[in-house]
Amino acid sequence: MTASRVLRDDPQVLPATRERVRAAAAALGYRPNEVARSLRLGRGSGLVGLVVTNLANPFYSRLALGVDSVVVKDGLKTVIGNTGQDPHAERELVADLVARRVDGIIAVPAGADQRHLAAAAAEGVPVVLASRPPEGFAADCVLVDDFGGAHDATARLVRRGHRRIGFLGSPPAVHTGTERLRGYAAALSAAGLAVDDRLVRQGQTEPHEATRAAADLLALREPPTALFCSNNRNTIGAFRAIRALRSSGGPEVALAGFDDFELADALGLPLTLVAYDSDELGRAAARLLATRLNATGPGTATRGRPVPPPRQVVVPTSLVEYEGGR
Amino acid sequence: MTASRVLRDDPQVLPATRERVRAAAAALGYRPNEVARSLRLGRGSGLVGLVVTNLANPFYSRLALGVDSVVVKDGLKTVIGNTGQDPHAERELVADLVARRVDGIIAVPAGADQRHLAAAAAEGVPVVLASRPPEGFAADCVLVDDFGGAHDATARLVRRGHRRIGFLGSPPAVHTGTERLRGYAAALSAAGLAVDDRLVRQGQTEPHEATRAAADLLALREPPTALFCSNNRNTIGAFRAIRALRSSGGPEVALAGFDDFELADALGLPLTLVAYDSDELGRAAARLLATRLNATGPGTATRGRPVPPPRQVVVPTSLVEYEGGR
DNA sequence: CTGTTAGCGCTTTCAT
DNA sequence: ATGAAAGCGCTAACAG
């Protein structure tokens, strides 16, 4: 018992005793069992669950890093679950995190169905959404200015004289993709241009799929003179198609896309990118979670205390130009 | 009690009762508390700790993905801890993972001091090292063929006629860096060339540092005609220095490096890279851990049963050539 | 087949 | 300032 007090820095211990305990603990290499602690304390396990679709995508790894940097400061740890786009895996993962009594969940849901997250929230596990808004339940969330960023990038292409601008994006179920499509469409409308469905290709998740889709667009009878891509996977894929076209003597095609990425300056092609701080996205999500944990007390369902209303943070975007000169 | 049995799929339950329990559980949205389970079972927490220095480096995120893909199949989860090169943070992290009773730890230690990992292993938590061999204690490990890969890449530069080849690498404390330096040196020796210390720069961790170091080498009175870099951060940094030199009318400098990376084919510069399957590195590490968990039983210190000897897996490398044509 | 007892390692409460 | 008792949610071992 006294040992327990010492190791928790309870002041109610005689300094001499404390030292003896400390010495003994050190000698034995003793560390308290965190599993037993969290069981007794009734709080969560001191873990924050992070649910992403693909850690290999730098967007998600930066996000994870941002989350972890804040989470660690609160003495918690991050459990990363990778779902690989599989909705079933995501459901299982979330349920398991809840069973493990994580203190909170930060998720970038893959699809539109968020009932599993709603269930987690209902069981008293605070949920923060990153990059997608909550659907059908209340939760904090951190968004990127998808609409604005896409709008600005597209508008810039228009201002440079492009009238036929293709769109490459993720599957329609992904919120960011559709928001960015909206931004693209709005910029066209504002310029008095119609959205030509034949120039819109949604559904590419990996660069090679995007290369294929871009090549399709560029092979049309009336091909676009510029492409706007809704994420880094599509931009990289489209880049390869454009480069191939150019090296086979075809016309220059302008390229713009959402997400900045490493080596974007080195591709030998002018490139307009919508940049934002993806670490900050993670940090902001973790901060929202921390606030909520402080407000409601970790682990327990809201016990009487007033629940703060859901908050939403929007991370701003900016346009970056890469000259592509060599 | 009966409920407990049902939810554990214990066959000793009347089918009718089982259904009633299942129905009740579903109705209540009941899920067993994993924290309590692991406390009672005495096993670990069903978590595998992964310790890396920088998740934003694609090498580590791929590794993490590989680890997770295998770990999940065994019904476990991965806790990722990012240490940001800080040895102190790494010590704390490992101690904390042990206190959380993770079933095992997979680590890519940042420095040469591995006493914290040895301590974890001594407490009965199986440790698997990735990309560095254990120092001063027994543990399974997965290595890349650092020496061979570096040797082959350097030899190829030599065969192309280069006689002054610079080396850019990580701090000397990093095992891979020194092994790769050895491979570089061996290839030079084999060709009758001496290692010129003025052409060796160790210590760069981030691309911008590598750019600086490469620029230094290229500004020497007798500059190298080729550079070999011991990891992707250095290769990318060196690339920028070489590109800058070229665009200011300087000579062409050949570039080779360890680690393949996305867009390496798109840099407009010929590039020789040492490629290997970094997902496989993670998967292999996780498999080693799984084997050991099956052998010793999770959580408990080796209780009498014979402990299998440490195993070592080496992931092979291959050379990849990127033409860099535009 | 189902229920009772006991205890995993810790901490809160209540003595002393 | 220290210790004894009880219990967090679960399950192994033993009844019934």
XYZ file of C-alpha atoms (C1' of nucleotides) in Angstrom:
684
model
C 0.000 0.000 0.000
C 2.697 2.408 0.990
C 4.540 1.386 -2.115
C 1.506 2.259 -4.188
C 1.426 5.686 -2.616
C 5.083 6.339 -3.216
C 4.918 5.401 -6.844
C 1.948 7.649 -7.364
C 3.759 10.527 -5.673
C 1.229 10.684 -2.904
C 2.696 13.182 -0.420
C 1.358 11.325 2.615
C 4.519 9.315 3.038
C 7.463 9.792 5.311
C 10.442 10.872 3.210
C 12.548 8.122 4.674
C 10.007 5.441 3.817
C 9.648 6.894 0.380
C 13.320 6.511 -0.243
C 13.339 2.935 0.921
C 10.484 2.128 -1.398
C 12.117 3.892 -4.288
C 15.336 2.023 -3.706
C 13.578 -1.311 -3.530
C 11.597 -0.577 -6.686
C 14.744 0.368 -8.528
C 16.565 -2.707 -7.290
C 13.771 -4.972 -8.443
C 13.159 -3.078 -11.636
C 9.577 -2.770 -10.541
C 7.037 -0.888 -12.636
C 3.355 -0.760 -11.765
C 1.097 -2.806 -13.989
C -0.782 -0.324 -16.130
C -3.415 -2.866 -17.016
C -4.381 -3.325 -13.380
C -4.255 0.410 -12.819
C -6.678 1.222 -15.561
C -9.003 -1.539 -14.492
C -9.112 -0.217 -10.975
C -9.258 3.414 -11.940
C -12.186 2.740 -14.200
C -10.808 5.226 -16.617
C -9.756 4.210 -20.055
C -6.546 2.456 -20.775
C -4.512 5.561 -21.385
C -4.632 4.879 -25.082
C -5.984 6.918 -27.942
C -7.127 4.962 -30.950
C -6.299 6.348 -34.356
C -8.156 4.877 -37.279
C -6.808 5.488 -40.775
C -7.093 3.787 -44.117
C -3.538 3.762 -45.325
C -0.493 4.685 -43.305
C 1.724 4.471 -46.351
C 0.037 7.570 -47.691
C 2.114 10.450 -46.355
C -1.057 12.329 -45.574
C -1.985 9.752 -42.968
C 1.467 9.284 -41.568
C 1.775 13.018 -41.019
C -1.618 13.072 -39.429
C -0.593 10.224 -37.159
C 2.549 12.047 -36.198
C 0.608 15.166 -35.374
C -1.854 13.230 -33.260
C 0.866 11.385 -31.424
C 2.842 14.515 -30.667
C -0.060 15.969 -28.711
C -1.325 12.718 -27.226
C 2.059 11.905 -25.746
C 2.131 15.206 -23.929
C -0.967 14.144 -22.042
C 0.746 10.963 -20.937
C -1.266 8.835 -23.329
C -0.249 6.582 -26.190
C -1.551 6.224 -29.692
C -2.811 2.925 -31.037
C -2.857 3.060 -34.793
C -5.248 0.904 -36.703
C -4.942 0.649 -40.435
C -8.106 -0.399 -42.194
C -6.933 -0.565 -45.770
C -10.196 0.950 -47.020
C -12.139 -2.048 -45.765
C -15.355 -0.900 -44.039
C -15.725 -4.217 -42.293
C -12.205 -4.022 -40.905
C -12.989 -0.510 -39.762
C -16.078 -1.600 -37.867
C -14.176 -4.371 -36.160
C -11.315 -2.092 -35.322
C -13.510 0.519 -33.712
C -15.409 -2.077 -31.711
C -12.152 -3.524 -30.520
C -10.793 -0.149 -29.516
C -13.918 0.443 -27.483
C -13.554 -2.956 -25.821
C -9.991 -2.021 -24.984
C -11.370 1.041 -23.281
C -9.357 3.551 -25.223
C -9.796 7.027 -23.828
C -10.827 8.327 -27.198
C -10.850 7.642 -30.901
C -9.600 9.816 -33.714
C -10.819 8.516 -37.010
C -10.671 9.225 -40.696
C -13.542 7.011 -41.759
C -13.196 5.370 -45.145
C -16.802 5.411 -46.215
C -19.987 7.306 -45.630
C -21.383 4.896 -43.052
C -20.370 6.068 -39.612
C -22.730 4.059 -37.444
C -19.862 2.232 -35.793
C -18.387 5.552 -34.718
C -21.753 6.744 -33.513
C -21.995 3.558 -31.452
C -18.588 4.174 -29.930
C -19.554 7.712 -29.062
C -22.802 6.449 -27.562
C -20.841 4.139 -25.290
C -19.031 7.105 -23.902
C -15.830 6.995 -25.911
C -15.200 10.460 -27.285
C -14.772 10.425 -31.033
C -13.010 13.049 -33.103
C -13.253 12.918 -36.852
C -10.438 14.111 -39.004
C -10.929 15.252 -42.531
C -14.568 14.135 -42.617
C -17.523 15.621 -40.748
C -19.695 13.449 -38.529
C -22.770 11.965 -40.197
C -25.774 11.266 -38.058
C -24.230 11.911 -34.657
C -22.485 14.649 -32.772
C -18.699 14.685 -32.628
C -15.815 17.072 -32.736
C -14.088 17.267 -36.052
C -11.167 18.798 -37.872
C -11.586 19.556 -41.514
C -9.430 20.906 -44.259
C -10.902 23.717 -46.291
C -11.668 21.279 -49.075
C -14.079 23.433 -50.943
C -11.989 26.575 -50.746
C -8.729 24.923 -51.659
C -10.185 23.157 -54.663
C -11.960 26.284 -55.726
C -8.833 28.396 -55.567
C -6.687 25.942 -57.466
C -9.270 25.505 -60.186
C -9.826 29.240 -60.414
C -6.157 29.711 -60.950
C -6.193 27.297 -63.870
C -9.146 29.187 -65.302
C -7.361 32.490 -64.911
C -4.489 31.058 -66.920
C -6.903 30.549 -69.758
C -7.896 26.931 -69.363
C -11.458 26.173 -70.408
C -11.442 22.409 -70.442
C -10.263 21.222 -67.064
C -10.432 17.577 -66.088
C -11.092 16.326 -62.578
C -9.576 13.238 -61.002
C -10.664 12.204 -57.558
C -11.331 9.559 -54.992
C -14.494 7.432 -54.886
C -17.647 9.513 -54.380
C -18.160 8.062 -50.891
C -15.131 9.951 -49.642
C -16.157 13.281 -48.231
C -13.043 15.198 -49.159
C -13.345 14.045 -52.737
C -16.874 15.278 -53.166
C -16.190 18.565 -51.388
C -13.223 19.157 -53.611
C -15.326 18.307 -56.622
C -17.814 20.903 -55.448
C -15.032 23.460 -55.167
C -13.857 22.619 -58.646
C -17.369 22.910 -60.003
C -17.974 26.191 -58.240
C -14.862 27.719 -59.711
C -15.908 26.657 -63.174
C -19.396 28.055 -62.703
C -18.045 31.310 -61.416
C -16.144 31.600 -64.673
C -19.226 30.811 -66.691
C -17.985 27.334 -67.541
C -20.097 24.215 -67.332
C -18.915 21.034 -65.673
C -18.441 18.475 -68.399
C -19.142 15.062 -66.884
C -16.940 13.402 -69.442
C -13.997 15.216 -67.893
C -14.747 14.051 -64.364
C -13.269 10.762 -63.176
C -13.901 9.672 -59.621
C -12.870 6.432 -58.001
C -9.076 6.329 -58.219
C -7.356 5.462 -54.967
C -3.873 4.538 -56.127
C -1.556 6.424 -58.471
C -1.597 3.750 -61.148
C -5.371 3.973 -61.336
C -5.094 7.720 -61.633
C -2.537 7.429 -64.403
C -4.988 5.292 -66.282
C -7.870 7.668 -65.729
C -5.780 10.671 -66.706
C -4.596 8.935 -69.847
C -8.234 8.261 -70.719
C -9.106 11.933 -70.391
C -6.089 13.024 -72.381
C -7.038 10.639 -75.163
C -10.479 12.155 -75.646
C -11.285 13.750 -78.959
C -11.468 17.073 -77.169
C -9.011 16.512 -74.335
C -8.730 18.799 -71.346
C -5.851 21.273 -71.338
C -5.503 21.043 -67.598
C -6.229 18.566 -64.821
C -7.207 19.131 -61.223
C -6.705 16.224 -58.836
C -8.424 15.874 -55.501
C -5.534 14.271 -53.616
C -1.858 13.431 -53.804
C -2.426 9.890 -55.112
C -4.304 11.247 -58.086
C -1.892 14.089 -58.689
C 1.061 11.731 -58.812
C -0.794 9.389 -61.109
C -1.855 12.203 -63.387
C 1.675 13.532 -63.473
C 2.884 10.292 -65.017
C 0.219 10.399 -67.694
C 1.065 13.983 -68.555
C 4.760 13.270 -68.668
C 4.189 10.284 -70.927
C 2.086 12.379 -73.245
C 4.706 15.071 -73.406
C 7.584 12.722 -74.032
C 5.660 11.254 -76.920
C 5.383 14.678 -78.468
C 1.909 15.504 -77.201
C 0.726 18.878 -75.929
C 1.563 20.377 -72.569
C -1.159 19.831 -69.989
C -1.348 21.923 -66.856
C -1.613 20.131 -63.545
C -3.037 21.185 -60.221
C -3.930 19.101 -57.209
C -4.900 18.935 -53.603
C -2.139 18.009 -51.121
C 1.453 19.098 -51.219
C 4.011 16.270 -51.286
C 7.718 15.678 -51.149
C 9.574 16.142 -54.426
C 6.656 18.017 -55.966
C 9.199 20.672 -56.885
C 11.368 18.169 -58.700
C 9.057 16.771 -61.317
C 10.111 19.026 -64.154
C 6.552 20.141 -64.693
C 4.830 23.271 -63.452
C 2.517 22.269 -60.657
C -0.094 24.103 -58.611
C -0.813 22.449 -55.295
C -3.240 23.081 -52.492
C -1.077 22.923 -49.395
C -2.027 22.736 -45.734
C -0.436 21.627 -42.537
C -1.301 17.960 -42.213
C 0.593 17.643 -38.939
C -1.611 20.406 -37.658
C -4.670 18.479 -38.716
C -3.574 15.694 -36.391
C -2.546 18.032 -33.610
C -5.853 19.856 -33.774
C -7.768 16.587 -33.638
C -5.785 15.486 -30.613
C -6.354 18.823 -28.929
C -10.093 18.565 -29.459
C -9.989 15.134 -27.918
C -7.928 16.347 -24.985
C -10.369 19.149 -24.302
C -13.233 16.739 -24.311
C -11.468 14.312 -22.025
C -10.846 17.101 -19.570
C -14.467 18.169 -19.814
C -16.188 14.833 -19.397
C -13.613 12.813 -17.542
C -12.047 9.949 -19.400
C -13.735 6.625 -19.764
C -17.040 7.340 -18.191
C -20.183 8.172 -19.973
C -21.213 11.743 -19.344
C -22.288 11.749 -15.767
C -24.558 14.662 -15.329
C -21.980 17.296 -16.107
C -22.932 19.464 -19.047
C -21.453 18.104 -22.254
C -19.700 20.766 -24.276
C -21.196 21.127 -27.733
C -19.268 19.568 -30.629
C -16.588 21.780 -32.029
C -15.311 22.019 -35.542
C -11.878 23.220 -36.591
C -11.084 24.062 -40.176
C -7.474 24.029 -41.293
C -6.819 26.628 -43.968
C -5.177 25.917 -47.285
C -2.848 27.882 -49.483
C -1.756 27.548 -53.070
C 1.816 26.597 -53.840
C 3.368 26.959 -57.249
C 6.228 24.769 -58.375
C 7.921 26.047 -61.459
C 9.160 22.731 -62.664
C 12.103 24.399 -64.347
C 15.104 22.189 -64.636
C -20.548 -16.809 -15.703
C -22.568 -18.421 -18.418
C -22.417 -15.179 -20.285
C -18.668 -15.226 -20.022
C -18.599 -18.684 -21.510
C -20.865 -17.800 -24.368
C -18.867 -14.791 -25.341
C -15.698 -16.817 -25.307
C -17.293 -19.486 -27.509
C -16.929 -22.082 -24.810
C -18.839 -25.090 -26.168
C -20.100 -26.110 -22.730
C -23.324 -24.175 -23.086
C -26.780 -25.207 -24.117
C -27.512 -23.795 -27.561
C -30.738 -22.280 -26.314
C -29.009 -20.496 -23.429
C -26.311 -19.362 -25.764
C -28.825 -17.711 -28.005
C -30.502 -15.975 -25.108
C -27.167 -14.621 -23.958
C -26.227 -13.525 -27.446
C -29.536 -11.777 -27.844
C -29.187 -9.994 -24.532
C -25.633 -8.951 -25.330
C -26.668 -7.588 -28.682
C -29.620 -5.770 -27.172
C -27.429 -4.139 -24.574
C -24.567 -3.552 -26.961
C -22.403 -5.393 -24.507
C -18.729 -6.015 -25.230
C -16.393 -7.642 -22.724
C -13.886 -5.335 -21.128
C -10.554 -6.232 -22.648
C -8.669 -4.513 -19.870
C -10.200 -6.792 -17.270
C -9.689 -9.797 -19.502
C -6.012 -9.255 -19.897
C -5.563 -8.576 -16.215
C -7.260 -11.822 -15.336
C -5.628 -13.870 -18.062
C -2.240 -12.698 -16.959
C -1.218 -12.575 -20.561
C -0.236 -9.367 -22.173
C -2.699 -6.777 -23.292
C -3.054 -8.084 -26.801
C -0.924 -5.231 -28.023
C 2.341 -5.194 -29.876
C 4.493 -2.141 -29.360
C 6.261 -0.718 -32.379
C 9.034 1.741 -31.703
C 10.247 3.904 -34.552
C 12.015 7.217 -34.869
C 10.029 8.943 -37.556
C 6.756 7.774 -38.991
C 6.850 10.469 -41.621
C 9.740 8.690 -43.258
C 8.141 6.305 -45.735
C 10.569 3.625 -44.683
C 9.032 3.537 -41.230
C 5.456 3.873 -42.327
C 5.880 0.923 -44.674
C 7.513 -1.027 -41.928
C 4.632 -0.191 -39.620
C 2.157 -1.305 -42.233
C 3.962 -4.580 -42.690
C 4.055 -5.195 -38.970
C 0.415 -4.350 -38.519
C -0.718 -6.576 -41.377
C 0.704 -9.631 -39.648
C -0.075 -8.597 -36.096
C -3.743 -8.086 -36.879
C -4.011 -11.623 -38.200
C -3.073 -12.882 -34.770
C -5.859 -10.876 -33.213
C -3.478 -8.326 -31.757
C -3.151 -4.608 -32.269
C -0.158 -2.413 -32.916
C 0.741 0.496 -30.664
C 3.052 2.807 -32.513
C 5.436 4.964 -30.592
C 7.357 7.637 -32.378
C 10.546 8.705 -30.649
C 11.751 11.434 -32.939
C 15.374 10.321 -32.546
C 15.305 11.131 -28.864
C 17.016 8.363 -26.873
C 15.374 9.509 -23.678
C 11.934 9.387 -25.255
C 12.768 5.945 -26.524
C 13.700 4.686 -23.068
C 10.504 6.055 -21.605
C 8.431 4.630 -24.384
C 9.822 1.153 -24.006
C 9.387 1.214 -20.237
C 5.825 2.346 -20.682
C 5.078 -0.371 -23.197
C 6.396 -2.931 -20.751
C 4.242 -1.464 -17.975
C 1.274 -1.747 -20.309
C 2.106 -5.405 -20.660
C 2.394 -5.416 -24.398
C 2.803 -8.931 -25.733
C 5.938 -7.958 -27.561
C 7.985 -5.078 -28.855
C 9.291 -4.483 -32.335
C 11.846 -1.729 -32.334
C 14.113 0.175 -34.632
C 16.355 1.704 -31.986
C 17.681 5.144 -32.740
C 21.062 4.866 -31.117
C 23.612 2.297 -30.149
C 22.491 1.990 -26.551
C 19.986 -0.799 -26.276
C 19.974 -1.376 -22.551
C 16.332 -0.387 -22.292
C 15.437 -3.075 -24.810
C 17.565 -5.593 -23.011
C 15.708 -4.713 -19.828
C 12.375 -5.249 -21.527
C 13.511 -8.609 -22.820
C 14.748 -9.516 -19.358
C 11.288 -8.809 -17.977
C 9.855 -11.379 -20.293
C 8.607 -9.150 -23.089
C 9.865 -10.571 -26.360
C 11.780 -8.001 -28.362
C 12.358 -8.099 -32.093
C 14.745 -5.639 -33.652
C 14.206 -4.369 -37.133
C 16.989 -3.034 -39.242
C 19.526 -3.142 -36.379
C 21.032 -6.192 -34.683
C 20.760 -6.630 -30.932
C 23.715 -5.295 -28.942
C 24.530 -6.965 -25.681
C 21.501 -9.217 -25.390
C 19.760 -11.960 -27.310
C 16.820 -11.076 -29.533
C 15.329 -11.959 -32.860
C 16.051 -9.483 -35.589
C 15.330 -8.649 -39.185
C 18.021 -6.947 -41.147
C 18.375 -5.574 -44.619
C 21.440 -6.652 -46.501
C 23.041 -3.315 -45.786
C 26.563 -4.282 -46.623
C 25.694 -6.110 -49.819
C 23.334 -3.471 -51.125
C 25.763 -0.644 -50.531
C 28.577 -2.662 -51.996
C 26.660 -3.451 -55.159
C 25.532 0.098 -55.738
C 29.013 1.492 -55.190
C 30.536 -1.199 -57.391
C 28.218 -0.205 -60.154
C 29.351 3.399 -59.917
C 32.940 2.194 -60.057
C 32.217 0.060 -63.093
C 30.877 3.132 -64.811
C 34.271 4.691 -64.400
C 33.852 6.773 -61.274
C 36.956 7.041 -59.143
C 35.961 9.773 -56.742
C 32.727 8.732 -55.095
C 31.323 10.660 -52.155
C 29.380 9.105 -49.282
C 26.483 10.708 -47.453
C 24.965 8.942 -44.507
C 23.237 8.978 -41.180
C 24.995 9.610 -37.873
C 27.634 6.976 -37.078
C 25.557 5.608 -34.203
C 23.017 4.252 -36.650
C 23.832 0.670 -37.503
C 22.534 0.735 -41.060
C 24.590 3.790 -41.821
C 27.853 2.264 -40.715
C 27.143 -1.057 -42.409
C 26.386 0.744 -45.606
C 29.539 2.744 -45.220
C 31.422 -0.536 -44.877
C 29.812 -1.818 -48.056
C 30.801 1.363 -49.844
C 34.354 1.094 -48.575
C 34.605 -2.558 -49.510
C 33.519 -1.883 -53.058
C 36.108 0.857 -53.362
C 38.838 -1.368 -51.961
C 37.911 -4.179 -54.283
C 38.501 -1.770 -57.147
C 41.820 -0.707 -55.721
C 40.502 2.648 -54.634
C 41.144 4.172 -51.252
C 38.414 5.699 -49.102
C 38.994 9.416 -49.004
C 37.713 10.691 -45.675
C 37.142 14.121 -47.115
C 34.467 12.593 -49.332
C 32.617 10.942 -46.460
C 29.925 12.911 -44.663
C 27.979 11.243 -41.904
C 25.368 12.767 -39.675
C 22.615 13.989 -41.965
C 19.149 12.967 -40.908
C 16.956 15.277 -42.938
C 17.085 16.046 -46.647
C 18.027 19.682 -46.167
C 21.047 18.659 -44.137
C 22.015 16.240 -46.862
C 21.659 18.925 -49.501
C 24.071 21.014 -47.541
C 26.544 18.205 -47.091
C 26.364 17.245 -50.762
C 26.893 20.828 -51.825
C 29.961 20.910 -49.611
C 31.403 17.855 -51.311
C 30.609 19.156 -54.765
C 32.356 22.410 -53.944
C 35.649 20.728 -53.113
C 38.673 21.539 -55.210
C 38.613 17.956 -56.441
C 34.907 17.159 -56.208
C 33.496 13.659 -56.456
C 31.981 12.649 -59.778
C 29.414 10.460 -58.056
C 27.640 10.255 -54.709
C 26.388 7.265 -52.799
C 23.807 7.938 -50.075
C 23.013 5.578 -47.265
C 19.289 6.257 -47.064
C 16.390 7.942 -48.819
C 16.667 11.172 -46.800
C 20.234 11.648 -47.943
C 19.513 10.629 -51.519
C 16.728 13.164 -51.813
C 18.888 15.858 -50.282
C 21.809 15.032 -52.544
C 19.533 15.063 -55.537
C 18.685 18.691 -54.901
C 22.320 19.646 -54.628
C 23.153 17.871 -57.857
C 20.228 19.431 -59.648
C 21.226 22.873 -58.449
C 24.768 22.330 -59.656
C 23.588 21.189 -63.044
C 21.161 24.033 -63.527
C 23.960 26.463 -62.793
C 26.004 24.926 -65.571
C 28.067 22.609 -63.415
C 29.100 19.072 -64.304
C 26.866 16.038 -64.195
C 27.230 14.041 -60.997
C 26.059 10.462 -60.781
C 23.799 9.526 -57.875
C 23.179 6.245 -56.139
C 21.490 5.558 -52.852
C 20.016 3.082 -50.444
C 16.194 2.852 -50.339
C 13.836 3.086 -53.232
C 11.194 5.814 -52.967
C 8.135 7.123 -54.735
C 8.830 9.420 -57.674
C 12.455 8.306 -57.889
C 11.773 7.673 -61.554
C 10.560 11.209 -62.087
C 13.502 13.289 -61.044
C 14.994 13.794 -64.458
C 18.310 12.407 -63.319
C 19.693 8.920 -63.710
C 19.519 7.214 -60.377
C 20.759 3.884 -59.033
C 18.879 2.736 -55.969
C 19.201 -0.170 -53.601
C 15.664 -1.489 -53.337
C 14.143 -3.964 -50.925
C 10.727 -4.837 -49.667
C 10.221 -2.656 -46.612
C 6.745 -4.047 -45.984
C 8.388 -7.435 -45.849
C 10.820 -6.172 -43.270
C 7.870 -5.400 -41.021
C 6.050 -8.592 -41.823
C 9.143 -10.662 -41.111
C 9.643 -8.907 -37.789
C 6.048 -9.558 -36.822
C 6.346 -13.189 -37.843
C 9.418 -13.637 -35.692
C 7.523 -12.152 -32.797
C 4.521 -14.380 -33.441
C 6.698 -17.472 -33.466
C 8.251 -16.488 -30.204
C 4.905 -15.754 -28.600
C 3.697 -19.189 -29.594
C 6.856 -20.742 -28.244
C 7.020 -19.054 -24.890
C 3.435 -18.128 -24.256
C 2.584 -14.453 -24.206
C 3.188 -12.294 -21.228
C 4.959 -14.646 -18.966
C 8.638 -14.926 -18.481
C 9.954 -18.161 -19.860
C 8.604 -20.776 -17.544
C 10.847 -23.724 -17.861
C 10.091 -24.490 -21.454
C 13.124 -24.372 -23.697
C 13.576 -20.945 -25.217
C 14.169 -21.088 -28.936
C 17.459 -19.504 -29.895
C 17.328 -16.017 -31.418
C 16.731 -15.980 -35.108
C 17.920 -13.533 -37.693
C 16.267 -12.824 -41.015
C 18.016 -10.877 -43.741
C 15.946 -9.201 -46.400
C 17.735 -9.158 -49.733
C 18.286 -6.060 -51.822
C 18.358 -5.430 -55.539
C 19.586 -2.588 -57.656
C 17.109 -0.479 -59.542
C 18.060 1.889 -62.314
C 16.018 4.929 -63.127
C 16.905 6.475 -66.425
C 15.789 9.944 -65.595
C 15.011 10.612 -69.228
C 12.380 13.236 -69.672
C -24.685 -27.761 -18.383
C -24.752 -23.807 -14.949
C -23.346 -21.396 -10.747
C -20.035 -20.307 -6.826
C -15.617 -19.063 -5.156
C -11.440 -16.820 -5.556
C -8.047 -13.664 -7.290
C -5.261 -11.119 -11.380
C -2.613 -5.917 -9.392
C -3.971 -2.026 -8.267
C -6.292 2.027 -5.565
C -10.154 4.116 -2.659
C -11.989 4.191 1.875
C -11.749 3.590 6.347
C -9.226 2.291 10.437
C -5.225 2.581 13.483
C 1.965 8.045 8.342
C 0.804 3.285 7.489
C -2.155 -0.791 6.991
C -6.572 -3.716 6.221
C -10.509 -4.440 3.592
C -13.039 -4.325 -0.566
C -13.743 -4.372 -5.451
C -12.786 -2.802 -10.665
C -14.596 -6.985 -14.734
C -13.240 -10.929 -15.893
C -12.223 -16.209 -15.955
C -9.906 -20.886 -14.039
C -11.098 -24.268 -10.988
C -14.143 -26.504 -8.712
C -18.906 -27.710 -7.183
C -23.753 -29.083 -8.006
